[in-house]
């Protein structure tokens, strides 16, 4: 029925576009798809539209990439058992169904970005614009298409491969392409983006994808495919592009340092009245409270939005003594819960050696996204996607996988030197298996709450082992977790294809187990 309705709507749109139709009564200066894509400025506008779904993606991606792991959990709300809350909890509990609106949102936001990138890529060769501008626009669009498909193929496996603008119904209903074909397209797009895009012109950067962004994307693809030597070659080109670690870890996440030398790609948000461009991560990550002012400096009620992506005890314990990243990444909201499970915040405490005051409870929250702002739910924090520290640790991983453990230590210890002080906590281990575990741990604490943990676990091959053990601990700790939770089986390593999409498109099969 949904497919019939979709086709009816599409037919009405096509008919309304005919010359004989009433659409001709619109003002002659009204832009249409046939007249809009002509100038560089118009393509820049279309490219900006292709970036926009990334903002929507990041407001959902932490459910699937962080809360699905041992990094974060949620604050159970026994008062509000609405569907929206249960869907989000189900992702963390490994009980998500095929109609879970939050896993589905990741799928749809990725395809929205792909659709908009396809329009730019397909129409760009027909426009008469400067060649340098054409390369830059095409390179950015192909980076975005590759980035979204890389997200999709790791989350959902085989997915439909849309590579052209959807103009008729037949274009909209494609079957799933094998993951190998999707990866081939990702590699082709990312390689083209590397060729066409320039290195950063200066720092801070504009926020647009660069040669560095595409390089790290393709390198991560190659590491995922165990094509380590190719990843190594790419990663070793990044220093000459001007990227560096910032001296202080906490400074990386300051809104005063957006798009810095350490940033290789971050999703852009902007505080203000522009509408839909601001972020509000801190309000989602704090416990539900009628007044957040003690933490945010702005008095507001976040009982309808907060309580998500809460750092676990396991995550806090993962930091070694003396690691500066702990205090920069996690804070403690201290206070008390009332009978309605709403938290009254009475103090903002450091997580380091924290002990609750008498009669108080300490709730951890992600501190990385706490920066000064003036309006509630209107913050200036970007979302870090790729950082130079990520590149260094990925290089250490790929070198170790090739039997180059001693060289891998050079890059691993660059990251640790910033966290502990030069030479104070240098790793000397060269056994490949033990070093692999150390690098996985280092990525966990360095990149905590930046949506890497799920993909790192998948790449390690230890997802079931690590998260099954974590789940047993969680079920002993929290009585609200059902016995069916944390059944981390092989089929749960992929998310289900959205049921609503399968009802529209009968060509789509479902992942096994769902």
Short mmCIF file of N, CA and C in Angstrom, two decimals, residues 55-118:
data_model
loop_
_atom_site.label_atom_id
_atom_site.label_comp_id
_atom_site.label_asym_id
_atom_site.label_seq_id
_atom_site.Cartn_x
_atom_site.Cartn_y
_atom_site.Cartn_z
N UNK A 55 24.51 16.75 10.17
CA UNK A 55 24.10 17.26 11.49
C UNK A 55 23.01 16.37 12.07
N UNK A 56 22.06 15.97 11.24
CA UNK A 56 21.00 15.07 11.71
C UNK A 56 21.57 13.70 12.06
N UNK A 57 22.52 13.24 11.27
CA UNK A 57 23.13 11.94 11.52
C UNK A 57 23.80 11.89 12.89
N UNK A 58 24.53 12.94 13.25
CA UNK A 58 25.29 12.92 14.50
C UNK A 58 24.40 12.98 15.73
N UNK A 59 23.17 13.46 15.60
CA UNK A 59 22.26 13.45 16.74
C UNK A 59 21.64 12.07 16.95
N UNK A 60 21.90 11.13 16.05
CA UNK A 60 21.44 9.74 16.19
C UNK A 60 22.59 8.74 16.27
N UNK A 61 23.72 9.11 15.73
CA UNK A 61 24.81 8.16 15.55
C UNK A 61 25.39 7.67 16.87
N UNK A 62 25.31 8.47 17.92
CA UNK A 62 25.89 8.02 19.18
C UNK A 62 25.09 6.86 19.79
N UNK A 63 23.82 6.73 19.44
CA UNK A 63 23.06 5.57 19.91
C UNK A 63 23.64 4.29 19.32
N UNK A 64 23.98 4.32 18.05
CA UNK A 64 24.42 3.11 17.34
C UNK A 64 25.92 2.86 17.46
N UNK A 65 26.72 3.89 17.73
CA UNK A 65 28.18 3.73 17.75
C UNK A 65 28.79 3.80 19.14
N UNK A 66 28.10 4.41 20.12
CA UNK A 66 28.62 4.50 21.48
C UNK A 66 27.77 3.72 22.47
N UNK A 67 26.44 3.96 22.48
CA UNK A 67 25.57 3.29 23.44
C UNK A 67 25.43 1.80 23.15
N UNK A 68 25.77 1.37 21.98
CA UNK A 68 25.76 -0.06 21.63
C UNK A 68 27.00 -0.75 22.23
N UNK A 69 27.89 0.00 22.84
CA UNK A 69 29.17 -0.52 23.30
C UNK A 69 29.31 -0.40 24.82
N UNK A 70 30.50 -0.71 25.30
CA UNK A 70 30.82 -0.59 26.72
C UNK A 70 31.20 0.82 27.13
N UNK A 71 31.19 1.77 26.20
CA UNK A 71 31.55 3.15 26.53
C UNK A 71 30.45 3.88 27.29
N UNK A 72 29.21 3.73 26.82
CA UNK A 72 28.12 4.50 27.43
C UNK A 72 26.86 3.65 27.56
N UNK A 73 25.96 4.13 28.40
CA UNK A 73 24.67 3.48 28.61
C UNK A 73 23.62 4.59 28.67
N UNK A 74 22.54 4.37 29.36
CA UNK A 74 21.48 5.36 29.49
C UNK A 74 20.98 5.36 30.93
N UNK A 75 20.31 6.44 31.30
CA UNK A 75 19.71 6.52 32.63
C UNK A 75 18.25 6.09 32.50
N UNK A 76 17.95 4.95 33.07
CA UNK A 76 16.63 4.34 32.94
C UNK A 76 15.55 5.24 33.52
N UNK A 77 14.51 5.44 32.74
CA UNK A 77 13.39 6.30 33.17
C UNK A 77 12.17 5.41 33.39
N UNK A 78 11.95 5.02 34.65
CA UNK A 78 10.84 4.12 34.94
C UNK A 78 9.50 4.83 34.94
N UNK A 79 9.52 6.16 34.84
CA UNK A 79 8.28 6.94 34.80
C UNK A 79 7.77 7.06 33.36
N UNK A 80 8.68 7.36 32.45
CA UNK A 80 8.31 7.51 31.04
C UNK A 80 8.77 6.27 30.27
N UNK A 81 7.82 5.39 29.96
CA UNK A 81 8.15 4.19 29.20
C UNK A 81 7.62 4.31 27.78
N UNK A 82 7.67 5.52 27.25
CA UNK A 82 7.21 5.77 25.90
C UNK A 82 8.06 5.05 24.86
N UNK A 83 7.50 4.92 23.66
CA UNK A 83 8.17 4.19 22.59
C UNK A 83 9.53 4.77 22.25
N UNK A 84 9.64 6.11 22.21
CA UNK A 84 10.90 6.75 21.84
C UNK A 84 12.01 6.36 22.82
N UNK A 85 11.70 6.34 24.10
CA UNK A 85 12.70 5.94 25.09
C UNK A 85 13.06 4.47 24.92
N UNK A 86 12.07 3.63 24.71
CA UNK A 86 12.34 2.20 24.58
C UNK A 86 13.17 1.89 23.34
N UNK A 87 12.92 2.58 22.25
CA UNK A 87 13.71 2.36 21.04
C UNK A 87 15.19 2.64 21.30
N UNK A 88 15.45 3.75 21.98
CA UNK A 88 16.84 4.12 22.25
C UNK A 88 17.49 3.13 23.22
N UNK A 89 16.74 2.71 24.22
CA UNK A 89 17.26 1.72 25.16
C UNK A 89 17.53 0.38 24.47
N UNK A 90 16.65 0.01 23.55
CA UNK A 90 16.81 -1.26 22.85
C UNK A 90 18.12 -1.37 22.10
N UNK A 91 18.59 -0.25 21.55
CA UNK A 91 19.87 -0.28 20.83
C UNK A 91 20.99 -0.67 21.78
N UNK A 92 21.01 -0.03 22.96
CA UNK A 92 22.04 -0.34 23.95
C UNK A 92 21.91 -1.76 24.49
N UNK A 93 20.67 -2.26 24.55
CA UNK A 93 20.41 -3.58 25.12
C UNK A 93 20.55 -4.73 24.12
N UNK A 94 20.80 -4.43 22.86
CA UNK A 94 20.86 -5.45 21.80
C UNK A 94 19.51 -6.14 21.63
N UNK A 95 18.42 -5.38 21.76
CA UNK A 95 17.08 -5.93 21.56
C UNK A 95 16.30 -5.10 20.54
N UNK A 96 17.00 -4.35 19.70
CA UNK A 96 16.35 -3.45 18.76
C UNK A 96 15.61 -4.21 17.67
N UNK A 97 14.37 -3.81 17.38
CA UNK A 97 13.57 -4.45 16.32
C UNK A 97 13.80 -3.78 14.97
N UNK A 98 13.16 -4.28 13.94
CA UNK A 98 13.34 -3.74 12.60
C UNK A 98 12.68 -2.38 12.41
N UNK A 99 11.80 -2.00 13.32
CA UNK A 99 11.13 -0.70 13.19
C UNK A 99 11.66 0.31 14.19
N UNK A 100 12.87 0.07 14.72
CA UNK A 100 13.45 1.01 15.68
C UNK A 100 13.75 2.33 14.97
N UNK A 101 13.11 3.39 15.40
CA UNK A 101 13.20 4.66 14.67
C UNK A 101 14.58 5.29 14.74
N UNK A 102 15.41 4.90 15.70
CA UNK A 102 16.73 5.53 15.84
C UNK A 102 17.78 4.84 15.00
N UNK A 103 17.74 3.52 14.87
CA UNK A 103 18.62 2.88 13.90
C UNK A 103 18.17 3.23 12.49
N UNK A 104 16.86 3.30 12.30
CA UNK A 104 16.32 3.67 10.99
C UNK A 104 16.75 5.07 10.59
N UNK A 105 16.81 5.99 11.57
CA UNK A 105 17.18 7.37 11.26
C UNK A 105 18.59 7.46 10.71
N UNK A 106 19.50 6.64 11.24
CA UNK A 106 20.87 6.62 10.71
C UNK A 106 20.85 6.22 9.24
N UNK A 107 20.10 5.20 8.91
CA UNK A 107 19.96 4.73 7.53
C UNK A 107 19.43 5.85 6.63
N UNK A 108 18.36 6.48 7.05
CA UNK A 108 17.72 7.50 6.21
C UNK A 108 18.56 8.76 6.07
N UNK A 109 19.22 9.19 7.14
CA UNK A 109 20.05 10.40 7.05
C UNK A 109 21.25 10.17 6.12
N UNK A 110 21.82 8.97 6.17
CA UNK A 110 22.93 8.67 5.25
C UNK A 110 22.45 8.74 3.80
N UNK A 111 21.29 8.15 3.53
CA UNK A 111 20.79 8.17 2.15
C UNK A 111 20.35 9.56 1.71
N UNK A 112 19.91 10.38 2.64
CA UNK A 112 19.58 11.75 2.26
C UNK A 112 20.85 12.48 1.79
N UNK A 113 21.94 12.28 2.52
CA UNK A 113 23.21 12.89 2.10
C UNK A 113 23.68 12.35 0.77
N UNK A 114 23.53 11.03 0.56
CA UNK A 114 23.92 10.42 -0.72
C UNK A 114 23.09 10.98 -1.86
N UNK A 115 21.80 11.09 -1.66
CA UNK A 115 20.91 11.60 -2.70
C UNK A 115 21.32 13.01 -3.13
N UNK A 116 21.62 13.84 -2.16
CA UNK A 116 22.00 15.23 -2.48
C UNK A 116 23.37 15.29 -3.12
N UNK A 117 24.28 14.43 -2.71
CA UNK A 117 25.60 14.37 -3.35
C UNK A 117 25.47 13.89 -4.79
N UNK A 118 24.60 12.93 -5.03
CA UNK A 118 24.39 12.40 -6.38
C UNK A 118 23.94 13.50 -7.34
#
